[in-house]
């Protein structure tokens, strides 16, 4: 494979090879594997980036990885998809080996192109508007749950997970799922085994389960079989509903119906396996991400009382507990938008995107061979004073348009990419933001936050398990005065 010579000439500096790059010293065979704790992988890679610079190499077993943190280079590789870079082949293999149907997140090439069209159709703004009543119903249930917990400690992350699980599972399965009021949902308990296993197996250096099957691996197989069966059933039920009520072809009431609709369009090249793969993908991609983003937002608001007060002022000025939620009003909450953007800058729940080069290519001044795996770090520059003034401060004002040119907001927008960038940018971002806004309006119009705490009284620690979660947050609420 030839690299464009003009691309090499146009760089000012000497072209480097992967082997020329600095990087942490490792052990023979294992490389740097023992220096990395999976749950803190993102922090270790960010720390090494401060030590070794924006391009460095890491070796995990036999795999040599390129780590990049320069936001311009990150943005360029994310935009150079699907031609230049794909998701890692390993993710696809892990997914297939676990007998999960291929969905958008792990798909590559032609399959990705076709599925992306189907998923984007399901996130069409007019469709999302039709999902809105179901989303508000889940927010009402969270309100009731929290009213029952007044004065006692709420496990914040667990409750927010119930909220996002009920919202996304309801939309993706086409069934009302109610873990907020009825306790654990049986399918969700299976999913709770499957998703962490995808993360663990994808990062594993030794694939022991190919040789020895532990009781946990057998339980995982059973959970996967159950979930696959249930999803097939949901697809059949949705098809039957759509035959009975043909208007659902024009105005689908959930993500599942919208995806079936898009798959049934002539020439889509998709079938019910693609739909099933994406039901699972929606759950994988849409539950922890939104719940953890909300949890981080609340913990940052609590430690920045002036910001919390201003946000209360904005929300309470527009909504009373009796005001019905409406997308128009929610979209007019500029300060809430700014708070969400700012908390995702400091606490992006997907702090890195692993990619694989599809051809020999230049990344910055580094020439990498086809097949090289790159970890693009999304947060490194967003929290550096060299790029963003007082970067460690939680300051939503930096997201509000300043001056005629809007220069300040434009520069922070270019650097902070919590939803990724380019053709594979998160398709669920508007739904996630809407879900977060509904929850914040519900919380701040009905309640006063009495306390948000961690077990050791320090800021919540970051814990990476597929997404980056805050550890141990508890919240206490009072009814609003
Ligand atoms: C605050 C919440 C969320 C965050 C921070 C987030 C973040 C991300 C990121 C960083 C990516 C990778 C983008 C890239 O490769 O450039 C991604 C991809 C994706 N997200 Fe989200 N996400 C969120 C919520 C959701 C929701 C609610 C859904 C669906 C219900 C969703 C569905 C997806 C899918 C399907 C992909 C794969 C897209 C593709 O590869 O073409 N996400 N998300």
Coordinates of C-alpha atoms and ligand atoms in Angstrom, one line a residue:
X1 CA 0.0 0.0 0.0
X2 CA 1.4 3.4 -1.0
X3 CA 1.3 6.5 1.1
X4 CA 0.8 9.8 -0.7
X5 CA 4.3 11.3 -1.1
X6 CA 2.8 14.8 -1.1
X7 CA 1.4 14.1 2.4
X8 CA 4.9 13.4 3.6
X9 CA 6.5 16.4 1.9
X10 CA 3.9 18.7 3.3
X11 CA 4.9 17.9 6.9
X12 CA 7.5 20.3 8.3
X13 CA 9.3 17.7 10.5
X14 CA 11.0 14.5 9.7
X15 CA 8.6 11.5 9.3
X16 CA 8.9 9.2 12.3
X17 CA 8.2 5.4 12.4
X18 CA 6.3 3.8 15.3
X19 CA 9.6 2.4 16.5
X20 CA 11.1 5.9 16.7
X21 CA 8.5 7.1 19.2
X22 CA 9.1 7.5 22.9
X23 CA 7.0 5.4 25.3
X24 CA 7.1 3.7 28.6
X25 CA 9.6 0.9 29.2
X26 CA 8.0 -2.5 29.4
X27 CA 8.8 -6.2 30.1
X28 CA 9.7 -8.7 27.5
X29 CA 6.7 -10.5 26.1
X30 CA 4.1 -8.7 28.3
X31 CA 5.2 -5.2 27.2
X32 CA 3.4 -2.6 29.3
X33 CA 0.5 -4.8 30.2
X34 CA 1.3 -5.0 33.9
X35 CA 1.6 -1.2 34.2
X36 CA -2.0 -0.7 33.3
X37 CA -5.0 -1.3 35.5
X38 CA -8.0 -1.7 33.2
X39 CA -10.3 0.4 35.3
X40 CA -7.8 3.3 35.1
X41 CA -6.5 2.7 31.5
X42 CA -7.6 6.2 30.3
X43 CA -5.8 8.0 33.2
X44 CA -2.6 6.0 32.6
X45 CA -2.6 6.8 28.9
X46 CA -3.3 10.5 29.7
X47 CA -0.5 10.6 32.2
X48 CA 2.0 9.0 29.7
X49 CA 0.9 11.5 27.2
X50 CA 2.0 14.3 29.5
X51 CA 5.3 12.5 29.9
X52 CA 6.0 11.3 26.4
X53 CA 4.1 13.9 24.3
X54 CA 1.1 13.8 22.0
X55 CA 2.3 10.7 20.0
X56 CA 3.9 7.8 21.8
X57 CA 3.8 4.0 21.6
X58 CA 2.7 1.3 24.1
X59 CA 3.1 -2.4 23.8
X60 CA 0.5 -4.8 25.1
X61 CA 1.7 -8.4 24.6
X62 CA 2.6 -8.6 21.0
X63 CA 0.5 -5.6 20.0
X64 CA 2.2 -2.3 19.4
X65 CA -0.2 0.6 19.8
X66 CA 0.1 4.3 18.8
X67 CA -1.4 6.6 21.4
X68 CA -2.4 10.1 20.2
X69 CA -3.7 13.0 22.2
X70 CA -3.2 16.1 19.9
X71 CA -6.8 17.2 19.4
X72 CA -6.2 18.2 15.8
X73 CA -4.7 14.8 14.9
X74 CA -7.5 13.0 16.9
X75 CA -10.1 15.0 15.0
X76 CA -8.4 14.2 11.7
X77 CA -8.3 10.4 12.2
X78 CA -11.9 10.4 13.5
X79 CA -12.9 12.2 10.3
X80 CA -10.9 9.9 8.1
X81 CA -13.5 7.1 8.4
X82 CA -14.6 4.7 7.0
X83 CA -11.8 4.8 4.3
X84 CA -8.7 5.4 6.5
X85 CA -9.6 4.0 9.8
X86 CA -12.1 1.5 11.2
X87 CA -13.1 0.2 14.7
X88 CA -10.6 -2.5 15.7
X89 CA -11.0 -5.9 14.1
X90 CA -10.7 -7.3 17.7
X91 CA -13.9 -5.6 18.8
X92 CA -15.7 -7.3 15.8
X93 CA -14.1 -10.6 16.7
X94 CA -15.0 -10.3 20.4
X95 CA -18.6 -9.5 19.5
X96 CA -18.9 -12.4 17.0
X97 CA -17.2 -14.9 19.3
X98 CA -19.8 -14.1 21.9
X99 CA -22.5 -14.8 19.3
X100 CA -23.8 -11.3 19.4
X101 CA -25.4 -10.0 16.2
X102 CA -23.3 -7.3 14.5
X103 CA -24.4 -3.8 15.3
X104 CA -23.3 -0.3 14.3
X105 CA -20.7 0.2 17.0
X106 CA -18.6 -2.7 16.0
X107 CA -19.4 -2.9 12.3
X108 CA -17.0 -1.8 9.6
X109 CA -17.0 -1.4 5.8
X110 CA -20.2 -1.9 3.8
X111 CA -22.2 -3.4 6.7
X112 CA -21.4 -0.2 8.7
X113 CA -22.5 2.0 5.8
X114 CA -25.9 0.3 5.5
X115 CA -26.5 0.0 9.2
X116 CA -25.6 3.7 9.8
X117 CA -28.3 4.7 7.3
X118 CA -30.8 2.6 9.2
X119 CA -29.8 3.9 12.7
X120 CA -29.7 7.5 11.5
X121 CA -33.2 7.2 10.2
X122 CA -34.3 6.0 13.6
X123 CA -32.8 9.2 15.2
X124 CA -34.4 11.5 12.7
X125 CA -35.6 14.6 14.8
X126 CA -39.3 14.0 13.9
X127 CA -39.0 10.4 15.2
X128 CA -37.2 11.5 18.4
X129 CA -40.2 13.9 19.0
X130 CA -42.5 10.9 18.8
X131 CA -40.4 9.1 21.5
X132 CA -40.7 12.1 23.8
X133 CA -43.9 11.1 25.7
X134 CA -42.3 7.7 26.6
X135 CA -39.2 9.5 27.8
X136 CA -41.3 11.9 30.0
X137 CA -43.1 8.9 31.5
X138 CA -39.8 7.5 32.7
X139 CA -38.9 10.8 34.2
X140 CA -42.2 10.8 36.1
X141 CA -41.3 7.4 37.5
X142 CA -37.9 8.7 38.6
X143 CA -39.6 11.6 40.3
X144 CA -41.9 9.2 42.2
X145 CA -38.9 7.0 43.2
X146 CA -37.1 10.0 44.5
X147 CA -40.1 11.3 46.4
X148 CA -40.2 8.0 48.2
X149 CA -36.5 8.5 49.1
X150 CA -36.7 12.0 50.6
X151 CA -34.2 12.5 53.3
X152 CA -32.4 9.2 52.8
X153 CA -29.3 8.5 50.7
X154 CA -29.9 7.7 47.1
X155 CA -27.3 5.6 45.2
X156 CA -27.1 8.2 42.5
X157 CA -25.4 6.2 39.7
X158 CA -27.7 3.1 40.3
X159 CA -30.9 5.3 40.1
X160 CA -29.7 7.1 37.0
X161 CA -28.9 3.8 35.4
X162 CA -32.5 2.7 36.0
X163 CA -33.7 5.9 34.4
X164 CA -31.6 5.4 31.3
X165 CA -32.2 1.7 31.1
X166 CA -35.9 2.2 31.2
X167 CA -35.7 4.9 28.6
X168 CA -33.4 3.3 26.1
X169 CA -34.6 -0.3 26.7
X170 CA -38.2 0.9 26.2
X171 CA -37.3 2.6 23.0
X172 CA -35.1 -0.2 21.6
X173 CA -37.3 -3.2 22.7
X174 CA -40.6 -1.4 21.9
X175 CA -41.9 -2.5 25.3
X176 CA -42.5 -0.6 28.5
X177 CA -39.6 -1.6 30.8
X178 CA -40.0 -0.4 34.4
X179 CA -37.0 -1.1 36.6
X180 CA -37.6 2.2 38.4
X181 CA -40.8 0.9 40.0
X182 CA -40.9 -2.9 39.6
X183 CA -37.3 -3.8 40.5
X184 CA -34.8 -5.6 38.3
X185 CA -35.8 -6.6 34.8
X186 CA -34.8 -10.1 33.9
X187 CA -33.3 -9.1 30.5
X188 CA -31.4 -6.3 32.1
X189 CA -29.8 -8.7 34.5
X190 CA -28.5 -10.7 31.6
X191 CA -27.3 -7.6 29.9
X192 CA -25.4 -6.6 33.0
X193 CA -23.4 -9.8 32.5
X194 CA -22.9 -9.3 28.8
X195 CA -21.7 -5.7 28.5
X196 CA -18.8 -5.9 31.1
X197 CA -17.7 -9.1 29.4
X198 CA -17.4 -7.4 26.0
X199 CA -15.1 -4.8 27.6
X200 CA -13.1 -7.4 29.6
X201 CA -12.6 -9.8 26.7
X202 CA -11.8 -7.0 24.2
X203 CA -8.9 -5.9 26.4
X204 CA -7.7 -9.4 27.5
X205 CA -4.1 -10.3 26.7
X206 CA -4.8 -14.1 27.3
X207 CA -8.0 -15.5 25.9
X208 CA -8.4 -18.2 28.5
X209 CA -12.1 -18.8 27.8
X210 CA -11.1 -20.5 24.5
X211 CA -9.4 -23.2 26.5
X212 CA -11.2 -23.3 29.9
X213 CA -14.8 -22.4 30.5
X214 CA -15.4 -21.1 34.0
X215 CA -18.9 -21.1 35.5
X216 CA -19.0 -17.4 34.8
X217 CA -18.4 -18.1 31.1
X218 CA -21.1 -20.7 31.0
X219 CA -23.5 -18.2 32.7
X220 CA -22.5 -15.6 30.1
X221 CA -23.4 -18.0 27.3
X222 CA -26.8 -18.6 28.8
X223 CA -27.4 -14.9 29.2
X224 CA -26.5 -14.3 25.6
X225 CA -28.8 -17.1 24.4
X226 CA -31.7 -15.6 26.5
X227 CA -31.1 -12.1 25.3
X228 CA -30.8 -13.1 21.6
X229 CA -34.1 -15.0 21.9
X230 CA -35.8 -12.1 23.6
X231 CA -34.7 -9.6 21.0
X232 CA -35.9 -11.9 18.2
X233 CA -39.3 -12.0 20.0
X234 CA -39.4 -8.2 20.3
X235 CA -38.7 -7.8 16.6
X236 CA -41.5 -10.3 15.7
X237 CA -43.9 -8.5 18.1
X238 CA -43.0 -5.1 16.6
X239 CA -43.6 -6.4 13.1
X240 CA -47.0 -7.7 14.1
X241 CA -47.9 -4.3 15.6
X242 CA -46.8 -2.6 12.5
X243 CA -49.0 -4.8 10.4
X244 CA -52.0 -4.1 12.7
X245 CA -51.3 -0.4 12.8
X246 CA -49.9 0.7 9.5
X247 CA -49.6 4.3 10.7
X248 CA -46.5 3.1 12.6
X249 CA -44.8 2.9 9.3
X250 CA -45.1 6.7 9.0
X251 CA -44.7 7.7 12.6
X252 CA -42.9 4.9 14.5
X253 CA -43.3 5.2 18.2
X254 CA -39.9 3.8 19.2
X255 CA -36.4 3.0 17.9
X256 CA -37.2 -0.6 17.1
X257 CA -40.1 0.3 14.8
X258 CA -38.1 3.0 13.2
X259 CA -35.2 0.6 12.4
X260 CA -37.6 -2.1 11.0
X261 CA -39.1 0.6 8.8
X262 CA -35.7 1.7 7.5
X263 CA -34.6 -1.9 7.0
X264 CA -37.7 -2.6 5.0
X265 CA -37.0 0.2 2.5
X266 CA -36.2 -1.3 -0.9
X267 CA -32.4 -1.6 -1.5
X268 CA -31.5 -1.2 2.2
X269 CA -29.6 -4.5 2.0
X270 CA -30.6 -5.1 5.7
X271 CA -32.6 -7.8 7.4
X272 CA -33.9 -8.6 10.9
X273 CA -30.4 -9.7 12.0
X274 CA -29.2 -6.2 11.4
X275 CA -32.1 -4.8 13.4
X276 CA -31.5 -7.3 16.3
X277 CA -27.8 -6.3 16.3
X278 CA -28.7 -2.7 16.6
X279 CA -31.3 -3.2 19.4
X280 CA -28.4 -4.6 21.4
X281 CA -26.0 -1.8 20.3
X282 CA -28.5 0.9 21.4
X283 CA -28.6 -0.6 24.9
X284 CA -24.8 -1.0 25.0
X285 CA -24.1 2.5 23.7
X286 CA -27.0 4.3 25.3
X287 CA -27.4 3.2 29.0
X288 CA -24.1 3.7 31.0
X289 CA -23.1 6.7 28.8
X290 CA -26.1 8.9 29.6
X291 CA -26.4 7.7 33.2
X292 CA -22.7 8.4 34.0
X293 CA -22.8 11.7 32.1
X294 CA -25.7 12.8 34.3
X295 CA -24.0 11.6 37.5
X296 CA -20.8 13.5 36.7
X297 CA -22.9 16.6 35.9
X298 CA -24.6 16.4 39.3
X299 CA -21.4 15.9 41.2
X300 CA -19.8 18.9 39.5
X301 CA -22.8 21.1 40.1
X302 CA -22.7 20.2 43.8
X303 CA -19.1 21.2 44.2
X304 CA -19.8 24.5 42.3
X305 CA -22.7 26.0 44.2
X306 CA -22.8 29.3 42.3
X307 CA -23.2 27.4 39.0
X308 CA -25.9 25.2 40.6
X309 CA -27.7 28.3 41.8
X310 CA -27.6 29.9 38.3
X311 CA -28.9 26.7 36.7
X312 CA -31.8 26.5 39.2
X313 CA -32.6 30.1 38.4
X314 CA -32.7 29.4 34.7
X315 CA -34.8 26.2 35.0
X316 CA -37.2 27.4 37.7
X317 CA -37.7 30.6 35.6
X318 CA -39.1 28.6 32.8
X319 CA -40.6 25.5 34.4
X320 CA -42.8 24.9 37.4
X321 CA -43.5 21.4 38.7
X322 CA -46.9 21.7 36.8
X323 CA -45.4 22.7 33.5
X324 CA -45.4 19.8 31.0
X325 CA -42.0 19.1 29.5
X326 CA -41.7 20.3 25.9
X327 CA -38.9 19.9 23.5
X328 CA -39.1 23.6 22.5
X329 CA -38.7 24.8 26.2
X330 CA -36.0 22.3 26.9
X331 CA -34.1 23.5 23.8
X332 CA -34.2 27.0 25.1
X333 CA -32.2 26.2 28.3
X334 CA -28.9 27.7 27.2
X335 CA -27.2 27.6 30.6
X336 CA -28.2 23.9 31.1
X337 CA -26.7 23.2 27.7
X338 CA -23.5 25.0 28.8
X339 CA -23.4 23.0 32.1
X340 CA -23.8 19.7 30.2
X341 CA -21.1 20.6 27.7
X342 CA -18.7 21.7 30.4
X343 CA -19.2 18.6 32.5
X344 CA -18.6 16.4 29.4
X345 CA -15.4 18.3 28.7
X346 CA -14.1 17.5 32.1
X347 CA -15.7 14.0 32.4
X348 CA -16.2 12.5 29.0
X349 CA -17.6 9.1 29.7
X350 CA -15.9 7.7 26.6
X351 CA -12.5 9.2 27.1
X352 CA -10.8 7.4 24.3
X353 CA -11.7 5.9 20.9
X354 CA -9.6 2.9 19.7
X355 CA -9.2 2.7 15.9
X356 CA -7.3 0.6 13.4
X357 CA -5.5 1.9 10.3
X358 CA -6.9 0.4 7.1
X359 CA -3.8 1.4 5.1
X360 CA -0.3 2.7 5.6
X361 CA -0.8 6.3 6.6
X362 CA 0.6 9.4 8.3
X363 CA -0.8 10.4 11.7
X364 CA 0.8 13.8 12.5
X365 CA 4.4 13.1 11.6
X366 CA 4.2 9.4 12.3
X367 CA 4.1 6.9 9.4
X368 CA 2.1 3.8 10.6
X369 CA 1.7 0.5 8.8
X370 CA -1.7 -0.9 7.8
X371 CA -3.4 -2.6 10.7
X372 CA -1.8 -0.4 13.4
X373 CA -4.1 0.2 16.4
X374 CA -4.5 3.8 17.6
X375 CA -5.9 4.9 20.8
X376 CA -7.2 8.5 20.4
X377 CA -7.4 10.3 23.7
X378 CA -10.4 12.6 23.7
X379 CA -9.7 14.5 27.0
X380 CA -6.0 15.1 27.1
X381 CA -6.0 18.6 25.4
X382 CA -9.5 19.6 26.8
X383 CA -8.1 19.8 30.3
X384 CA -4.8 21.5 29.4
X385 CA -4.3 25.2 30.1
X386 CA -2.2 25.4 26.9
X387 CA -5.5 25.0 25.0
X388 CA -8.3 26.1 27.3
X389 CA -7.8 28.9 29.9
X390 CA -8.2 27.7 33.5
X391 CA -8.9 24.3 32.1
X392 CA -9.4 22.6 35.4
X393 CA -12.3 24.9 36.4
X394 CA -15.9 23.9 35.9
X395 CA -17.0 27.1 34.1
X396 CA -20.1 26.7 31.9
X397 CA -19.7 30.4 30.8
X398 CA -17.0 29.3 28.4
X399 CA -19.8 27.6 26.3
X400 CA -21.9 30.7 26.0
X401 CA -21.4 32.8 22.9
X402 CA -19.1 35.7 23.7
X403 CA -18.7 38.7 21.4
X404 CA -19.7 38.8 17.8
X405 CA -17.3 36.1 16.6
X406 CA -18.2 33.6 19.3
X407 CA -14.4 32.9 19.4
X408 CA -14.3 31.4 22.9
X409 CA -17.1 28.8 22.3
X410 CA -15.7 27.9 18.9
X411 CA -12.3 27.0 20.2
X412 CA -13.6 24.9 23.1
X413 CA -16.0 23.2 20.7
X414 CA -13.1 22.2 18.5
X415 CA -11.1 20.7 21.3
X416 CA -13.8 18.9 23.4
X417 CA -15.3 15.9 21.5
X418 CA -17.2 13.8 24.1
X419 CA -19.4 12.3 21.3
X420 CA -16.5 11.6 19.0
X421 CA -16.3 13.3 15.5
X422 CA -16.7 12.7 11.8
X423 CA -18.9 10.1 10.1
X424 CA -19.0 7.8 13.1
X425 CA -20.0 10.5 15.6
X426 CA -22.5 9.3 18.2
X427 CA -25.9 9.0 16.5
X428 CA -27.6 9.0 19.9
X429 CA -26.2 12.4 21.0
X430 CA -29.4 14.4 20.7
X431 CA -31.5 11.7 22.4
X432 CA -28.9 11.5 25.2
X433 CA -28.9 15.3 25.6
X434 CA -32.7 15.4 25.7
X435 CA -32.8 12.6 28.3
X436 CA -30.3 14.5 30.4
X437 CA -32.3 17.8 30.1
X438 CA -35.6 16.1 31.1
X439 CA -33.9 14.6 34.2
X440 CA -32.4 17.9 35.2
X441 CA -35.6 19.8 34.8
X442 CA -37.5 17.2 36.8
X443 CA -34.9 17.2 39.6
X444 CA -34.5 21.0 39.9
X445 CA -38.2 21.9 39.7
X446 CA -39.4 19.3 42.2
X447 CA -36.5 19.0 44.6
X448 CA -33.6 20.9 46.4
X449 CA -30.4 18.9 46.5
X450 CA -29.5 18.5 50.2
X451 CA -26.2 16.7 49.7
X452 CA -24.1 14.8 47.2
X453 CA -21.2 12.9 48.7
X454 CA -18.6 10.2 48.2
X455 CA -17.5 7.6 50.8
X456 CA -14.2 9.4 51.5
X457 CA -15.5 13.0 51.1
X458 CA -13.2 13.5 48.1
X459 CA -14.2 14.2 44.5
X460 CA -15.6 11.0 43.0
X461 CA -13.0 8.7 41.5
X462 CA -13.1 7.7 37.9
X463 CA -13.7 4.0 37.1
X464 CA -13.5 2.7 33.6
X465 CA -15.7 -0.2 32.7
X466 CA -16.8 0.3 29.1
X467 CA -17.6 3.9 30.1
X468 CA -16.0 6.1 32.8
X469 CA -18.2 6.1 35.9
X470 CA -18.0 8.1 39.1
X471 CA -17.5 5.8 42.1
X472 CA -19.8 5.9 45.2
X473 CA -21.9 9.0 44.7
X474 CA -24.8 9.3 47.1
X475 CA -27.4 12.1 46.9
X476 CA -29.9 13.3 49.5
X477 CA -33.0 15.3 48.4
X478 CA -35.5 17.6 50.0
X479 CA -38.8 18.7 48.5
X480 CA -38.4 22.1 46.9
X481 CA -39.4 25.0 49.2
Ligands
LIG1 C1 -24.0 11.2 27.0 C2 -24.2 10.1 26.4 C3 -23.4 9.5 25.3 C4 -22.0 9.7 25.0 C5 -21.1 10.6 25.8 C6 -21.7 9.0 23.8 C7 -20.4 8.9 23.3 C8 -20.2 8.2 22.1 C9 -18.9 8.1 21.5 C10 -17.6 8.8 22.0 C11 -19.0 7.3 20.4 C12 -17.8 7.0 19.4 C13 -17.9 8.1 18.3 C14 -16.8 8.0 17.3 O1 -16.3 6.9 17.0 O2 -16.4 9.0 16.8 C15 -20.3 6.9 20.3 C16 -20.8 6.0 19.3 C17 -22.1 5.6 19.3 N1 -23.1 5.9 20.2 FE1 -23.0 7.2 21.7 N2 -22.8 8.3 23.4 C18 -23.9 8.6 24.2 C19 -25.2 8.2 24.2 C20 -25.7 7.4 23.2 C21 -27.1 6.9 23.1 C22 -28.2 7.4 24.0 C23 -27.1 6.1 22.0 C24 -28.3 5.3 21.5 C25 -29.4 5.1 22.1 C26 -25.8 6.0 21.5 C27 -25.5 5.2 20.4 C28 -24.2 5.2 19.8 C29 -23.9 4.3 18.6 C30 -24.9 3.4 17.9 C31 -22.6 4.6 18.3 C32 -21.8 4.0 17.2 C33 -21.8 4.9 16.0 C34 -21.0 4.4 14.8 O3 -20.0 3.7 15.0 O4 -21.3 4.7 13.6 N3 -25.0 6.8 22.2 N4 -21.0 7.4 21.4

